[in-house]
Coordinates of C-alpha atoms in Angstrom, one line a residue:
X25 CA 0.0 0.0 0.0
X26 CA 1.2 3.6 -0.9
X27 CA 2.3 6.1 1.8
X28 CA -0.1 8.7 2.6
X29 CA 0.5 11.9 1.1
X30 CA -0.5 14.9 2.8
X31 CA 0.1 17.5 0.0
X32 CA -1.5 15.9 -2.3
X33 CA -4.6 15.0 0.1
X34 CA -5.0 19.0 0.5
X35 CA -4.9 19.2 -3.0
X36 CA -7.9 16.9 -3.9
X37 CA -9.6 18.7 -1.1
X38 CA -8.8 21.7 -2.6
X39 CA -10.0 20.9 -6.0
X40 CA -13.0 18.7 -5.1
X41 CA -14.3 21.9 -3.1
X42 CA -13.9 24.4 -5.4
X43 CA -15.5 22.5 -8.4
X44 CA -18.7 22.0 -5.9
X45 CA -18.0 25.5 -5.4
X46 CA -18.3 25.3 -1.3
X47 CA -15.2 26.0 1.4
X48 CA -13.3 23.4 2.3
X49 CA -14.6 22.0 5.6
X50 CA -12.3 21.6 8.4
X51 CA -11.5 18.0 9.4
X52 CA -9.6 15.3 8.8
X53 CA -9.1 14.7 4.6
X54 CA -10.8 11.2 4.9
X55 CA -13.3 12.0 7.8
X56 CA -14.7 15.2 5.0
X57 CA -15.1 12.7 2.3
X58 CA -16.1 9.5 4.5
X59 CA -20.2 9.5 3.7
X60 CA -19.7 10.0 -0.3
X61 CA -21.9 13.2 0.6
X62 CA -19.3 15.5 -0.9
X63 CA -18.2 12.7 -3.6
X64 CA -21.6 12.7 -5.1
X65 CA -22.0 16.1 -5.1
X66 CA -18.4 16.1 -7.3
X67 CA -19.5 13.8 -9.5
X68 CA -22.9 15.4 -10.4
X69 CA -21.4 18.6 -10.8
X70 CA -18.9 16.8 -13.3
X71 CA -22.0 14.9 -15.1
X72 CA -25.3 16.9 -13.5
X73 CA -27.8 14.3 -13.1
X74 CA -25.3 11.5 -12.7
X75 CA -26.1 10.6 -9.0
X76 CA -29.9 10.9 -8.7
X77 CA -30.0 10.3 -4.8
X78 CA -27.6 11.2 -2.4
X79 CA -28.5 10.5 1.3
X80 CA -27.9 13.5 3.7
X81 CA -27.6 11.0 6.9
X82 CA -28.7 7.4 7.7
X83 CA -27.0 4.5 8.6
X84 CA -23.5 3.4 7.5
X85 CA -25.2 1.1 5.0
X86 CA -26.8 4.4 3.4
X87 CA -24.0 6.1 3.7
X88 CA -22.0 3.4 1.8
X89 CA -24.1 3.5 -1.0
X90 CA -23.6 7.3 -1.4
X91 CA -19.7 5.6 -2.2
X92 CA -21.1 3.2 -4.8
X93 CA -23.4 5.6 -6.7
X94 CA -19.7 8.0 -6.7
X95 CA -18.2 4.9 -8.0
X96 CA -20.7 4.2 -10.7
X97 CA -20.9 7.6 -11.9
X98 CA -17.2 8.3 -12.3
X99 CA -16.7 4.5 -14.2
X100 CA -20.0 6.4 -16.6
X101 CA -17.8 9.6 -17.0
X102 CA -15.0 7.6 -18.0
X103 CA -12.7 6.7 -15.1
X104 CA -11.0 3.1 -15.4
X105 CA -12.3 0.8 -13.3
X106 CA -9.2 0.0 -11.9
X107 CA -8.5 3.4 -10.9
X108 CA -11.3 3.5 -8.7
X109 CA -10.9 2.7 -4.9
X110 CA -13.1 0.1 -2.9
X111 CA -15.9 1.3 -0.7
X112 CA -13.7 0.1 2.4
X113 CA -10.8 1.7 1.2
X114 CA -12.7 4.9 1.7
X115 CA -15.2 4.1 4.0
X116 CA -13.2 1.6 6.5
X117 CA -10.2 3.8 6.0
X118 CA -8.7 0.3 4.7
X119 CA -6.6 2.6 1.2
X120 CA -6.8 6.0 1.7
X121 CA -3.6 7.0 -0.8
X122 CA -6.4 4.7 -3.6
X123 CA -8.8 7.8 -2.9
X124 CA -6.3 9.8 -3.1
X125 CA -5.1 8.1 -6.7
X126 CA -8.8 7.8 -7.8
X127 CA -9.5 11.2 -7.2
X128 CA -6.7 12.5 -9.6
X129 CA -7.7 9.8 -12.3
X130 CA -11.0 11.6 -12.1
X131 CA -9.5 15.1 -12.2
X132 CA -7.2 13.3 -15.2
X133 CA -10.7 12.4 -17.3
X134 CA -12.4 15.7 -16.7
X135 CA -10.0 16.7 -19.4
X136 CA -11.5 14.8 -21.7
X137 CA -14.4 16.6 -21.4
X138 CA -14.8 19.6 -23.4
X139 CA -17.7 20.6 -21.4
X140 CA -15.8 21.0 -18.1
X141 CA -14.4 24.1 -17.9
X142 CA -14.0 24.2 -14.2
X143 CA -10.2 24.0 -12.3
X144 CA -8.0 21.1 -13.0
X145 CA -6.2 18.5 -10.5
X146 CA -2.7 17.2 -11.7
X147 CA -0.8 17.0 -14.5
X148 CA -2.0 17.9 -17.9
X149 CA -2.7 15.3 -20.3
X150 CA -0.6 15.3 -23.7
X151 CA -3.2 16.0 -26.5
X152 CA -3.3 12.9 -29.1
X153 CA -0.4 13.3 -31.4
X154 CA -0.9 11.6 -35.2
X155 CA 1.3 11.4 -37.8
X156 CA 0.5 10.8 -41.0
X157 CA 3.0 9.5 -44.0
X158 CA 3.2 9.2 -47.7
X159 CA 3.4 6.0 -49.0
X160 CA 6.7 6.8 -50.4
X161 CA 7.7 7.5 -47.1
X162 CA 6.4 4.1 -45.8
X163 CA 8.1 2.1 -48.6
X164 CA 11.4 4.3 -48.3
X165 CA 11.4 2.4 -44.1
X166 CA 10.3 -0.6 -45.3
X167 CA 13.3 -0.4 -47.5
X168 CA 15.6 0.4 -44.4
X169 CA 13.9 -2.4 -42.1
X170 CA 15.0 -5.0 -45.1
X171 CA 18.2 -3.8 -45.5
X172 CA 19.2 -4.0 -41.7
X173 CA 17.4 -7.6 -41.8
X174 CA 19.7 -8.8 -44.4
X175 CA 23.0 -7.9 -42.6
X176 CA 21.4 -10.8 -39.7
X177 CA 21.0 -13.4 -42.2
X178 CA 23.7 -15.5 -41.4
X179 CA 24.4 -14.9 -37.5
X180 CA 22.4 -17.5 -35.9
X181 CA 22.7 -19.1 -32.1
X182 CA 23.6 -22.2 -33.4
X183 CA 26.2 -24.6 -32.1
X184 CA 26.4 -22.0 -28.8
X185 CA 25.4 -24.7 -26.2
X186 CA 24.6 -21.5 -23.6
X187 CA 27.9 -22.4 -21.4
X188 CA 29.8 -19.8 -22.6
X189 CA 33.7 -20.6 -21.4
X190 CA 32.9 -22.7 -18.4
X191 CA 34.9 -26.1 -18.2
X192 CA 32.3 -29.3 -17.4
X193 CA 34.3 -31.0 -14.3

């Protein structure tokens, strides 16, 4: 399991709250985040509409499920499901650096999204880079790639027995 990381715990808060548009609340990074309140709120300002009910208070088997409609709505928006973090990791405290790591996988995909406008979390993403050739230019490698095959023709690993110098005793 990953090390916590208290910088970049600030800076999910930091991000998460100013996309909802609300202060940070004070507390402990995963005590704010704990009941998925906050998380759904995220996700449906993100993807309005994507978390249709979000319970306010209720028992920790409510309060889980706040977690799993999060989950589901940022696997919808495009988030690999292997980037997302457990319910226990979150809600049991069991992986709190895989919050951490989901949450920037999350702020990673909003940039996909050419709707979301709102502030970014981590690195930039590099925008798709194509390259397109003639077909001169592809015959003019496949050319190369021959040539450079040829010169291997005859080296081969026969008759090496994979000893290399030793003596047999």
């Amino acid at each position: 399991m990953a090390p916590r990381n208290k910088e970049q715990e600030q800076e999910v808060l930091n991000w998460v709250f100013a996309v909802i548009g609300e202060k940070v609340p004070s507390g402990q990074y995963e005590d704010i985040l704990k009941d998925g309140i906050w998380l759904c709120k995220l996700a449906n300002k993100l993807a309005p509409g994507s978390v249709k009910k979000i319970q306010e208070r209720g028992t920790n088997f409510q309060l889980m499920e706040n977690i799993q409609r999060f989950q589901a709505a940022v696997k919808k928006y495009g988030v690999p499901e292997e980037e997302i973090f457990q319910t226990a990791d979150l809600f049991e405290r069991r992986n709190i650096p895989q919050v951490t790591l989901s949450l920037y996988a999350l702020g990673r995909i909003t940039q996909k999204h050419p709707e979301y406008t709102g502030p970014t979390l981590g690195p930039k993403m590099a925008d798709k880079n194509e390259r397109s050739f003639t077909e001169e230019q592809l015959r003019a490698h496949e050319g190369e790639l021959n040539l450079q095959m040829g010169f291997n023709k005859g080296a081969s690993q026969a008759g090496h027995g994979g000893m290399g110098n030793t003596r047999h005793m």
